[in-house]
Coordinates of C-alpha atoms in Angstrom, one line a residue:
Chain A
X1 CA -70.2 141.9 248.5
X2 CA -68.1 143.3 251.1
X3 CA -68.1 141.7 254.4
X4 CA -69.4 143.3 257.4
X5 CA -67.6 146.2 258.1
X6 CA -64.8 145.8 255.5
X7 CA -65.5 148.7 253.5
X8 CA -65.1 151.0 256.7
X9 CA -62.1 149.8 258.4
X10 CA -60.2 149.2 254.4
X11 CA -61.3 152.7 253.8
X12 CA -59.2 153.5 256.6
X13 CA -56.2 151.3 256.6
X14 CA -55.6 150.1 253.5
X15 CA -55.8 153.1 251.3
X16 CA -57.6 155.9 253.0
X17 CA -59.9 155.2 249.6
X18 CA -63.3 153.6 249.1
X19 CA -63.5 149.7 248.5
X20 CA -66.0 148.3 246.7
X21 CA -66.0 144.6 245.5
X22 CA -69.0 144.3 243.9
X23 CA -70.9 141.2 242.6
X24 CA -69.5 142.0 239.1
X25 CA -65.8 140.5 240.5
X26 CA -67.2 138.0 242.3
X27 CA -68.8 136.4 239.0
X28 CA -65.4 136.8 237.8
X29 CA -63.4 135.0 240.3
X30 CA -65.6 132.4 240.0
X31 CA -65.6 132.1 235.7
X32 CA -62.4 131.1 235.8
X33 CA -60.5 128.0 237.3
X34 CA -59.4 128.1 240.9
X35 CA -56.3 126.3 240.0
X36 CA -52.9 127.4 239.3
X37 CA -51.2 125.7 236.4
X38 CA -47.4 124.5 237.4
X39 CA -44.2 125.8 235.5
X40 CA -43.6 122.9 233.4
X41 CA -40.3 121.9 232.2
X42 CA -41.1 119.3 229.7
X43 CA -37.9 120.4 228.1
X44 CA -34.6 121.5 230.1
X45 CA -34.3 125.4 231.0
X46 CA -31.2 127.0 230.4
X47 CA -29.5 129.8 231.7
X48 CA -26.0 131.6 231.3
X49 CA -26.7 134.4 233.9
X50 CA -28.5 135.9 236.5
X51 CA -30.4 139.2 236.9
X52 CA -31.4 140.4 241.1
X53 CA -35.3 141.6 240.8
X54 CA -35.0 142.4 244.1
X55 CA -34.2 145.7 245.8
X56 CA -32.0 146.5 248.4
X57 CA -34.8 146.8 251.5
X58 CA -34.4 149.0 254.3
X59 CA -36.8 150.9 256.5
X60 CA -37.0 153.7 254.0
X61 CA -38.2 151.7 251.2
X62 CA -41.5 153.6 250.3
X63 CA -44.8 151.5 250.9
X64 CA -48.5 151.3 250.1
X65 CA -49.5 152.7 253.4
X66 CA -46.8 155.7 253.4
X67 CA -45.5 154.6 256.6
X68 CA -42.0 152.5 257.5
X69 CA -42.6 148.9 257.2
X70 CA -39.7 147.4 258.5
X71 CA -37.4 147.8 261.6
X72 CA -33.9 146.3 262.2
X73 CA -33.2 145.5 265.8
X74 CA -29.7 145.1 266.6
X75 CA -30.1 142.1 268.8
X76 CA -25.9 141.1 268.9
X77 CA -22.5 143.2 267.8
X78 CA -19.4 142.1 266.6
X79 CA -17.9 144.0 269.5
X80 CA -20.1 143.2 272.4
X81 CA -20.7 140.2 271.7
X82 CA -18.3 138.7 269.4
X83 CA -21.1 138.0 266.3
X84 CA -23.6 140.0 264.7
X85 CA -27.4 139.5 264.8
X86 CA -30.8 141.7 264.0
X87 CA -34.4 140.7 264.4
X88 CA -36.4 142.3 262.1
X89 CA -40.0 143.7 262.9
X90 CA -41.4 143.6 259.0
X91 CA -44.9 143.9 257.4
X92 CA -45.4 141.2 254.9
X93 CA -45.6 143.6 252.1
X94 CA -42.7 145.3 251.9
X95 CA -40.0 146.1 249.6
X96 CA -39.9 143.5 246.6
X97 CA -42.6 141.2 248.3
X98 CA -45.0 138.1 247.4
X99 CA -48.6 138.7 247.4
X100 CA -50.2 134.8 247.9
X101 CA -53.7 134.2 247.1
X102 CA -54.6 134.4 250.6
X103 CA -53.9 137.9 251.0
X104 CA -57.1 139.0 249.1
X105 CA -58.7 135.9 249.7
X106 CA -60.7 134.2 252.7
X107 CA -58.6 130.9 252.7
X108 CA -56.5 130.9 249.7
X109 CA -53.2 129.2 249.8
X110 CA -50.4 131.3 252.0
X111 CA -46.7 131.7 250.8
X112 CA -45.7 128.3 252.4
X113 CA -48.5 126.6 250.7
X114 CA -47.6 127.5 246.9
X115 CA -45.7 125.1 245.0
X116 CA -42.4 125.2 244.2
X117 CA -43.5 124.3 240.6
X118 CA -45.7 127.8 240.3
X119 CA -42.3 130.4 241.6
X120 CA -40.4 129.3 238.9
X121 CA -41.7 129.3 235.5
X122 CA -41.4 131.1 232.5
X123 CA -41.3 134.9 232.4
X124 CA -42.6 137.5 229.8
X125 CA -41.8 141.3 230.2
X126 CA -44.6 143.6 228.8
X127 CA -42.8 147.3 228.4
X128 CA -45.4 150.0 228.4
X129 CA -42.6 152.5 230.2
X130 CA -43.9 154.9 227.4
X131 CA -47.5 154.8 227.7
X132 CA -46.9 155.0 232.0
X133 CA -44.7 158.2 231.2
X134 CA -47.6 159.5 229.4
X135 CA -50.3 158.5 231.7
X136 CA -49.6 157.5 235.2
X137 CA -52.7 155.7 235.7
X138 CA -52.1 153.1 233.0
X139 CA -53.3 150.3 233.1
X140 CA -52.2 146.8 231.4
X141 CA -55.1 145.6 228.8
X142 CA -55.5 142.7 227.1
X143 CA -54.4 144.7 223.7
X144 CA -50.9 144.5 225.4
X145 CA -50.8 141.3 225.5
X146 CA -52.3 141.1 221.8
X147 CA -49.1 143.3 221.0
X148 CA -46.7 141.2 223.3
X149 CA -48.3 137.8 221.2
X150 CA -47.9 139.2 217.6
X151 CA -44.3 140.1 218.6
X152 CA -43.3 137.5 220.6
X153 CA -45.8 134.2 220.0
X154 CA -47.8 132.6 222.8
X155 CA -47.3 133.0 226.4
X156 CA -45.8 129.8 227.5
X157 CA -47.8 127.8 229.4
X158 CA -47.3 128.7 233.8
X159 CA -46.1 131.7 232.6
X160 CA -45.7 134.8 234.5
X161 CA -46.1 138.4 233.2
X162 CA -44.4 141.2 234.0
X163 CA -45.4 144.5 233.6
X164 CA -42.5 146.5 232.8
X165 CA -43.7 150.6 233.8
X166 CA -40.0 152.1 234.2
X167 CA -41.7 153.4 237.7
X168 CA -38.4 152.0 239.6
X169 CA -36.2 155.4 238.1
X170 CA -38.5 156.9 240.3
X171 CA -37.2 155.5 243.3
X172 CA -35.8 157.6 245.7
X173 CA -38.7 160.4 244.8
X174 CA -41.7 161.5 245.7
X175 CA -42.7 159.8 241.9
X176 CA -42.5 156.7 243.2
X177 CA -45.7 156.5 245.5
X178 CA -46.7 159.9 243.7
X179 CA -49.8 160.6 246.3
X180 CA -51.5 163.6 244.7
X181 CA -52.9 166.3 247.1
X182 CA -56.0 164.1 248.3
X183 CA -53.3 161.1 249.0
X184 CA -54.4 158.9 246.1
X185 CA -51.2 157.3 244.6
X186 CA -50.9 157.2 240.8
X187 CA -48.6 154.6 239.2
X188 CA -49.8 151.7 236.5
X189 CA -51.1 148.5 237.1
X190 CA -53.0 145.4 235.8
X191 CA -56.7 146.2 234.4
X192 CA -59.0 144.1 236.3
X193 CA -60.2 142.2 233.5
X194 CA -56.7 141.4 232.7
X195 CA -56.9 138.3 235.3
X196 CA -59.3 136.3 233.5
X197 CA -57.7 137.1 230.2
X198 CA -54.0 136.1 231.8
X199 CA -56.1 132.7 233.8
X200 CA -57.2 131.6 230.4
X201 CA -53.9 131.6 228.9
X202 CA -52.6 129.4 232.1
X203 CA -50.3 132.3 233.9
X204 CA -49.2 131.6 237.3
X205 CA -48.1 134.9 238.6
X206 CA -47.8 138.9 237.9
X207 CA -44.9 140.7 238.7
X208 CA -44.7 144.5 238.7
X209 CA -42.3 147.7 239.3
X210 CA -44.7 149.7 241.2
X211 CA -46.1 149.2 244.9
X212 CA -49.2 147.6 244.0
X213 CA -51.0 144.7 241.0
X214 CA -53.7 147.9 241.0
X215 CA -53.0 151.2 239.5
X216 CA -52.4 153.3 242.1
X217 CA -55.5 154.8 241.9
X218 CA -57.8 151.9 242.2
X219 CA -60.5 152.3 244.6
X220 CA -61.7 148.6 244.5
X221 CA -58.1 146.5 244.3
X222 CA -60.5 145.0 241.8
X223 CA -57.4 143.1 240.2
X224 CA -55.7 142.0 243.5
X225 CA -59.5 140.4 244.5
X226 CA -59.7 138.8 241.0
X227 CA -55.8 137.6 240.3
X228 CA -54.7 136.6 243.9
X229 CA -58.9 135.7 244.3
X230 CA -58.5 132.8 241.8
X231 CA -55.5 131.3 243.5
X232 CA -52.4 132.9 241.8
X233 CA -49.9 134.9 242.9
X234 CA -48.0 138.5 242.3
X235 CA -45.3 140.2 242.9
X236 CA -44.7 143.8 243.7
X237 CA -41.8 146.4 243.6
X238 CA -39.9 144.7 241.7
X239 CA -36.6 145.7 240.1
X240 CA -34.6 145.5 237.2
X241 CA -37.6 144.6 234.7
X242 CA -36.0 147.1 231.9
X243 CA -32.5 144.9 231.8
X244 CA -34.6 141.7 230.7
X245 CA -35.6 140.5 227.3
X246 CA -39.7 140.3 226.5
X247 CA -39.4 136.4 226.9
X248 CA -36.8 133.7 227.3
X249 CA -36.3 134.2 231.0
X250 CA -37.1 132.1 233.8
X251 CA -38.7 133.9 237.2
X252 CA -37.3 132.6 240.5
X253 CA -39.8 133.6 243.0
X254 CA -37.8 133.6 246.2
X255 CA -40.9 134.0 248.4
X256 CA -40.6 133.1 252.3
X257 CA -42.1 130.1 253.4
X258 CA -43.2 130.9 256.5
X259 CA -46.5 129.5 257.5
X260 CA -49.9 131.2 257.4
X261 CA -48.1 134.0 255.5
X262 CA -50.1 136.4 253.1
X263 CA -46.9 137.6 251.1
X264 CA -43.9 138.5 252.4
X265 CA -40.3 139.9 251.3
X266 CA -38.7 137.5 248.7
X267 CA -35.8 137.5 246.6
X268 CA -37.1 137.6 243.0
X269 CA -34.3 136.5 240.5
X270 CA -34.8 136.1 236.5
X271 CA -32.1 133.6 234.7
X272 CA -31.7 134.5 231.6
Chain B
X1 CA -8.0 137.1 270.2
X2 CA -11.7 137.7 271.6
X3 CA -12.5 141.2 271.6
X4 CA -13.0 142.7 275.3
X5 CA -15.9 141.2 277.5
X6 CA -16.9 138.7 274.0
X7 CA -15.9 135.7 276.0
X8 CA -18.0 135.9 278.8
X9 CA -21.5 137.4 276.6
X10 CA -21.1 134.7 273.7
X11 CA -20.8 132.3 277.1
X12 CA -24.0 133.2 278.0
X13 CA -25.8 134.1 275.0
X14 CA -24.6 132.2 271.9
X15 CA -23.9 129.2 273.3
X16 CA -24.3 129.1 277.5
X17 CA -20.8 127.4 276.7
X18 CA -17.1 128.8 276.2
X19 CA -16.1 130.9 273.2
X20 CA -12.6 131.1 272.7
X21 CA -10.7 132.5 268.9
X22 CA -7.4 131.8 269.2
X23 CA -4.7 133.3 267.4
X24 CA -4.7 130.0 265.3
X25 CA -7.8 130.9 264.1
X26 CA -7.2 134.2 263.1
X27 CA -4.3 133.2 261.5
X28 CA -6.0 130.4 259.7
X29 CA -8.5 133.2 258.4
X30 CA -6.0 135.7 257.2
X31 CA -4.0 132.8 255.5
X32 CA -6.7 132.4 253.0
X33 CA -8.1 134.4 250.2
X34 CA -11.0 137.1 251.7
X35 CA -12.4 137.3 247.7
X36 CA -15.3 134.7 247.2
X37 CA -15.4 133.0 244.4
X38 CA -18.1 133.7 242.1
X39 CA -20.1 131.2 240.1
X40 CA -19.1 131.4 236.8
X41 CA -21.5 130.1 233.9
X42 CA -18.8 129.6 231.0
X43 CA -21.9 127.1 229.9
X44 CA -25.6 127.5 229.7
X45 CA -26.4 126.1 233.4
X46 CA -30.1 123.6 232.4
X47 CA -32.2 121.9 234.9
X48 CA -35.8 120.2 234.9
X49 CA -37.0 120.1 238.3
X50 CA -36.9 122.1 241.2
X51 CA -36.2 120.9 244.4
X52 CA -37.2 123.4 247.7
X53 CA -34.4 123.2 250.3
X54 CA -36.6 125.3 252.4
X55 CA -38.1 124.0 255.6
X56 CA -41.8 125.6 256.4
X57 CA -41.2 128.2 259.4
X58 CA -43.3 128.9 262.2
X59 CA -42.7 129.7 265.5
X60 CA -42.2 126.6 266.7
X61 CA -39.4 125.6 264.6
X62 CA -36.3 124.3 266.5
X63 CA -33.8 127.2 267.3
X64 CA -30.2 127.1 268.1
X65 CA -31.0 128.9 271.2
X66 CA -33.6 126.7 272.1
X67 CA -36.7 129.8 272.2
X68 CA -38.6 130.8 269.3
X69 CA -37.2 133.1 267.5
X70 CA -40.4 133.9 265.1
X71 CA -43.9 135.5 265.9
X72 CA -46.4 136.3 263.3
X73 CA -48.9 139.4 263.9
X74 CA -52.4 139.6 262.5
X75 CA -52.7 142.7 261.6
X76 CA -55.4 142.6 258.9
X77 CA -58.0 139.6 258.7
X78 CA -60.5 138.7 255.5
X79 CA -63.1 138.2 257.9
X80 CA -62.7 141.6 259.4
X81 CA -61.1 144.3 256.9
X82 CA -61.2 142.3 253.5
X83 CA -57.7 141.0 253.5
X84 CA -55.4 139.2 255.2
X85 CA -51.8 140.9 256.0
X86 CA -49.4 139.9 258.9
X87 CA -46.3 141.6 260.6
X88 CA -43.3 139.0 261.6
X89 CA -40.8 139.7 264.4
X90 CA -38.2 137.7 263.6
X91 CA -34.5 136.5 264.5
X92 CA -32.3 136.8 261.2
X93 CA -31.5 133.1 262.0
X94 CA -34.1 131.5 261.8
X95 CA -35.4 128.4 260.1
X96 CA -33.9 127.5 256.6
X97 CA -31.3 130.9 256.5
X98 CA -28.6 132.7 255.4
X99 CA -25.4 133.1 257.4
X100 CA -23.6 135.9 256.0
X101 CA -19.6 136.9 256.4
X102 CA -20.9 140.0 258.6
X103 CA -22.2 137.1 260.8
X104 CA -19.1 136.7 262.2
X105 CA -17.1 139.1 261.6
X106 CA -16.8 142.9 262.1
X107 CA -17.5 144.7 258.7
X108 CA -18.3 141.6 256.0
X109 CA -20.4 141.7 254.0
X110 CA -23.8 142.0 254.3
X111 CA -27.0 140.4 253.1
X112 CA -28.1 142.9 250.8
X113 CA -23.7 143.3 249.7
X114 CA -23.4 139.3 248.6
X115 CA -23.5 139.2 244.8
X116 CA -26.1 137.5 243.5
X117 CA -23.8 135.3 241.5
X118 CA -21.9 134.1 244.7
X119 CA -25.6 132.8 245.5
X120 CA -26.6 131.0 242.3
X121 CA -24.2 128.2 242.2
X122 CA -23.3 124.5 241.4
X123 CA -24.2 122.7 244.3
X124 CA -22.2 119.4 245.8
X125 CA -23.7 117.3 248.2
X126 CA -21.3 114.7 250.5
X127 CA -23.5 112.0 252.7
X128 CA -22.2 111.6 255.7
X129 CA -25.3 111.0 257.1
X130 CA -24.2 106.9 258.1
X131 CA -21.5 108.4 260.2
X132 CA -23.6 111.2 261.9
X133 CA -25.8 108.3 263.2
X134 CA -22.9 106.7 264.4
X135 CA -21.3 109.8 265.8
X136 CA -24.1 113.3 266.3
X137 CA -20.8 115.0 267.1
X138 CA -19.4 114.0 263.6
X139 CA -17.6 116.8 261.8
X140 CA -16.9 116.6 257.9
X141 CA -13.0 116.6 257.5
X142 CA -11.0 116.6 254.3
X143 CA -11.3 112.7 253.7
X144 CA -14.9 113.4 253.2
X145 CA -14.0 116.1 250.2
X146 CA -11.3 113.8 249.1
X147 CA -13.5 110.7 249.1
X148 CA -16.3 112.8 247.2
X149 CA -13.8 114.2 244.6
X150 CA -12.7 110.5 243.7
X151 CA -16.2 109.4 243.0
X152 CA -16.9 112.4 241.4
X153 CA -13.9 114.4 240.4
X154 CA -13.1 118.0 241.2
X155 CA -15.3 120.3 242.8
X156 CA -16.9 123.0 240.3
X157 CA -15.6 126.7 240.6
X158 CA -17.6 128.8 242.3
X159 CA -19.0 125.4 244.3
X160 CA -21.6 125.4 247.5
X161 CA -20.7 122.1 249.7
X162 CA -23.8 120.6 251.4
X163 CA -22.9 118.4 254.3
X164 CA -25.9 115.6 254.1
X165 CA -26.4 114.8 257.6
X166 CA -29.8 113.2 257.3
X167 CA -30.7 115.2 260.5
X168 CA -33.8 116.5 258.9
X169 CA -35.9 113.5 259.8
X170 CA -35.3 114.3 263.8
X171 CA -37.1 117.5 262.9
X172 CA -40.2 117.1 265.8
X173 CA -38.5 115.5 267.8
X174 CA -35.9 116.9 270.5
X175 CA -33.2 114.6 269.0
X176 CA -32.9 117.9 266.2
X177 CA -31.4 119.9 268.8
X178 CA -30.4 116.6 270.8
X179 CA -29.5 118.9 273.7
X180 CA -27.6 116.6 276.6
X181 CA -28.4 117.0 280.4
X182 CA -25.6 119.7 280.5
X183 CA -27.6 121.7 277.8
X184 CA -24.8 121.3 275.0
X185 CA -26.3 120.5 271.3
X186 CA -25.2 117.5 269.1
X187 CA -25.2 117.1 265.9
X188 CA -22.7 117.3 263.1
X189 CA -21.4 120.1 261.8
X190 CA -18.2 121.1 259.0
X191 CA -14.9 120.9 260.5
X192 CA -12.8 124.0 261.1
X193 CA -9.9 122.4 259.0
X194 CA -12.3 122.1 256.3
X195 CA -12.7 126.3 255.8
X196 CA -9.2 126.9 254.3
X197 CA -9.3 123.4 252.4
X198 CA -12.6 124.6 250.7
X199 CA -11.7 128.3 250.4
X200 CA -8.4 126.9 248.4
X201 CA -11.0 124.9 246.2
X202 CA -12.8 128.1 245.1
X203 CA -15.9 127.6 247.1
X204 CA -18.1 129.9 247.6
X205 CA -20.5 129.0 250.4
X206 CA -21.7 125.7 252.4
X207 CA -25.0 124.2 253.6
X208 CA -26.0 122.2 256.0
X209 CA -29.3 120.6 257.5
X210 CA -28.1 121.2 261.0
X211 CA -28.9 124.4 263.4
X212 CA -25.4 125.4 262.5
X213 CA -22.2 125.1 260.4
X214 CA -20.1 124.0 263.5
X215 CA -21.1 120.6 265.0
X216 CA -23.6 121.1 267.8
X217 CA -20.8 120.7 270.5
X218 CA -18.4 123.3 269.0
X219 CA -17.1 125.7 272.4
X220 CA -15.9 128.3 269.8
X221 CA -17.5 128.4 266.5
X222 CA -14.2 128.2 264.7
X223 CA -15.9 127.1 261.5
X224 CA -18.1 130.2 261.7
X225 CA -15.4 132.5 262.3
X226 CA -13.1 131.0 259.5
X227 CA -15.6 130.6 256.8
X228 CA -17.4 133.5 257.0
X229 CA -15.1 135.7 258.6
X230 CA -13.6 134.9 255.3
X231 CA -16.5 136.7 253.0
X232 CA -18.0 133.7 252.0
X233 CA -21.7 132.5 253.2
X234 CA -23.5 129.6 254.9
X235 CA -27.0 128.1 254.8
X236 CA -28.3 126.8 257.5
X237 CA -31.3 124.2 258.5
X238 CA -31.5 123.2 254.7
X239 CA -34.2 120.7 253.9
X240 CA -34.6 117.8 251.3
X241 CA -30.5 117.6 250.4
X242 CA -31.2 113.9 250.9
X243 CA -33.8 113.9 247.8
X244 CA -30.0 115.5 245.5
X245 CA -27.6 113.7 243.5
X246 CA -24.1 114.3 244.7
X247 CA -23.6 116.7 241.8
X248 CA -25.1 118.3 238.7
X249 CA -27.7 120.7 240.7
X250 CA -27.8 124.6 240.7
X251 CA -28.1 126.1 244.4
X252 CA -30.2 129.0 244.5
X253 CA -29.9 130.8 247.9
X254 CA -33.3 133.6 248.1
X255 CA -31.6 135.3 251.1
X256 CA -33.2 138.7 252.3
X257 CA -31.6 141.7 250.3
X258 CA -32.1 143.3 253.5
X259 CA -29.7 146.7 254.6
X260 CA -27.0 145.4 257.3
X261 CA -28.7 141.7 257.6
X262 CA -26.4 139.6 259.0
X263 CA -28.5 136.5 257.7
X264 CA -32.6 135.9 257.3
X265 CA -34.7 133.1 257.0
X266 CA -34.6 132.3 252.9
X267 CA -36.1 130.5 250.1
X268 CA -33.5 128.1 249.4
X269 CA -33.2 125.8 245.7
X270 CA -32.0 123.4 244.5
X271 CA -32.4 123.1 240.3
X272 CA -31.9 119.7 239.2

């Protein structure tokens, strides 16, 4: 149920939308384990070469909210003062960002909590760039994964899954949030009962291209309450999904380790 | 020569002591290749563990300045709108960071410019950490690379030196900063010597577990201005180098990909 209040003030801020989390998520969260399972290396990861996941961010960027989420304060100038040096005034969820477990949770672990172990582990890249071209609103379903499986063979264990939507070529255009008239966004996302489906194969983290683990159009976040709810992690806006293979890469999750935080920019790298 | 009125600003800001960049110094810079090197993975790069560099940050991390430099917002609570979300104001040098060559200089290159394979690199890690507790103004010369490359023969291509100061367990304690009555820091730091000697060796960046490259006493932040006036980078405040082996691990920097940083706190690696 939504605590006092909530529903009000997320209406609001968080995406001028209803928000309902209803007792059928709560049962969810709590049917599957609470614990994240670690990136193991039993055997040694190799890589010849890197691939940046990580767009350039500047105040621009688009966001959830619609609104500039970051400002650059020149604080020092090379010809003042002999150096250069900003301070930044930045939203935790901007540009290619970390979503922890405790930013849609009451006390769930916070970026500087996470292990190490769980930011770098294995990485699978799910394209359905066709089906989001077809249907904004897609959303990632377990016959996906079925698809990615009979192709590809297990998910490794810690894995974590990417879903590849091609929305990043929309960067730069009103395609990218694409808020219809009533200011509901539509891009893909995970399917809400995707989360206990990726828990139970022992996923660590979600990565997407788009601005949010929801399709744009949620009205609940029901995936964000269930995923980051069961103490696992997701990234957003990421880029450069398309230039990876479906699986052999390893995610680097460069998330920022500063305490209490709910998410914050990160540099997101795949070795491949 | 220091550009008009930098002399008496950097006095009072940077350092409360004397800047001065000397013709030497310039010279030294312009002597030496402004191309960093970029790691180069001729061979699959493999590793089994991960090892975080990164120091948790929060506002009362030690600052070179000596006054926080980080302050974290509540802008959106569980209890009160159903999620947790902060804003961060925040000094790009702050806590485990990035030190860019636009840093210190007029037009390097920026965070969001380095190439991310400059950033993924083999690491090597020199232990001068019995001489720093002999000496808090000790500064890693050439006999310390020399010394290193007999016990362990040449450094890689494309290499990150980490100077292994041991400094990291004053961290609580004001002997971090070890400011003296006159206000002055001391700790150790890289020599300025050392910038050409390293830039001839094809490295492409240095870390340290200090508040700065330059030893804590520096008047003129000559390393700074050689080695990353130079286009190469710096780490700063690095944790855990004590826990490496000399060589054989992978350095991954997660610096900000943010427009015009000149730095940012980062999610720093070391793959072993």
């Amino acid at each position: 149920m939504c605590v006092p209040g909530c529903q009000e003030v997320v209406t609001q801020r968080l995406s001028r939308r209803n928000l309902f989390r209803g007792a059928a998520g709560m049962a969810a969260v709590a049917a599957f384990s609470s614990t994240p399972v670690a990136g193991a290396f039993a055997a040694p990861v190799s890589f010849t070469r890197v691939v940046d996941l990580t767009h350039v961010l500047d105040p621009a960027f688009p966001t959830f909210f619609g609104k500039p989420q970051l400002e650059v304060r020149k604080l020092f100038t090379f010809d003042k003062d002999g150096f250069n040096l900003n301070e930044w005034v930045v939203n935790e969820h901007t540009g290619t960002h970390l979503d922890t477990p405790f930013h849609f949770s009451k006390d769930g672990l916070s970026a500087d909590a996470l292990a190490i172990e769980t930011l770098v582990v294995p990485l699978a890249v799910v394209d359905v760039s066709a089906k989001a071209a077809a249907n904004p609103d897609y959303q990632l379903v377990a016959a996906d994964l079925d698809a990615w499986e009979a192709a590809n063979g297990p998910l490794p264990a810690g894995v974590a899954l990417a879903l590849y939507s091609g929305w990043e070529k929309k960067l730069g255009t009103d395609g990218f949030r694409n808020a219809d008239a009533a200011g509901v966004l539509h891009f893909p996302g995970f399917h809400p009962d995707l989360a206990a489906v990726l828990a139970r194969k022992g996923a660590s983290g979600v990565v997407v291209d788009t601005l949010s683990l929801d399709h744009g159009a949620s009205k609940d976040f029901a995936f964000h309450y269930k995923w980051l709810g069961s103490g696992r992690w997701g990234v957003e806006a990421a880029a450069n999904l398309g230039a990876l293979p479906p699986k052999g890469a390893t995610l680097v999750v460069g998330g920022p380790k500063i305490k209490g935080a709910s998410g914050g920019p990160s540099r997101v790298l795949a070795l491949v």
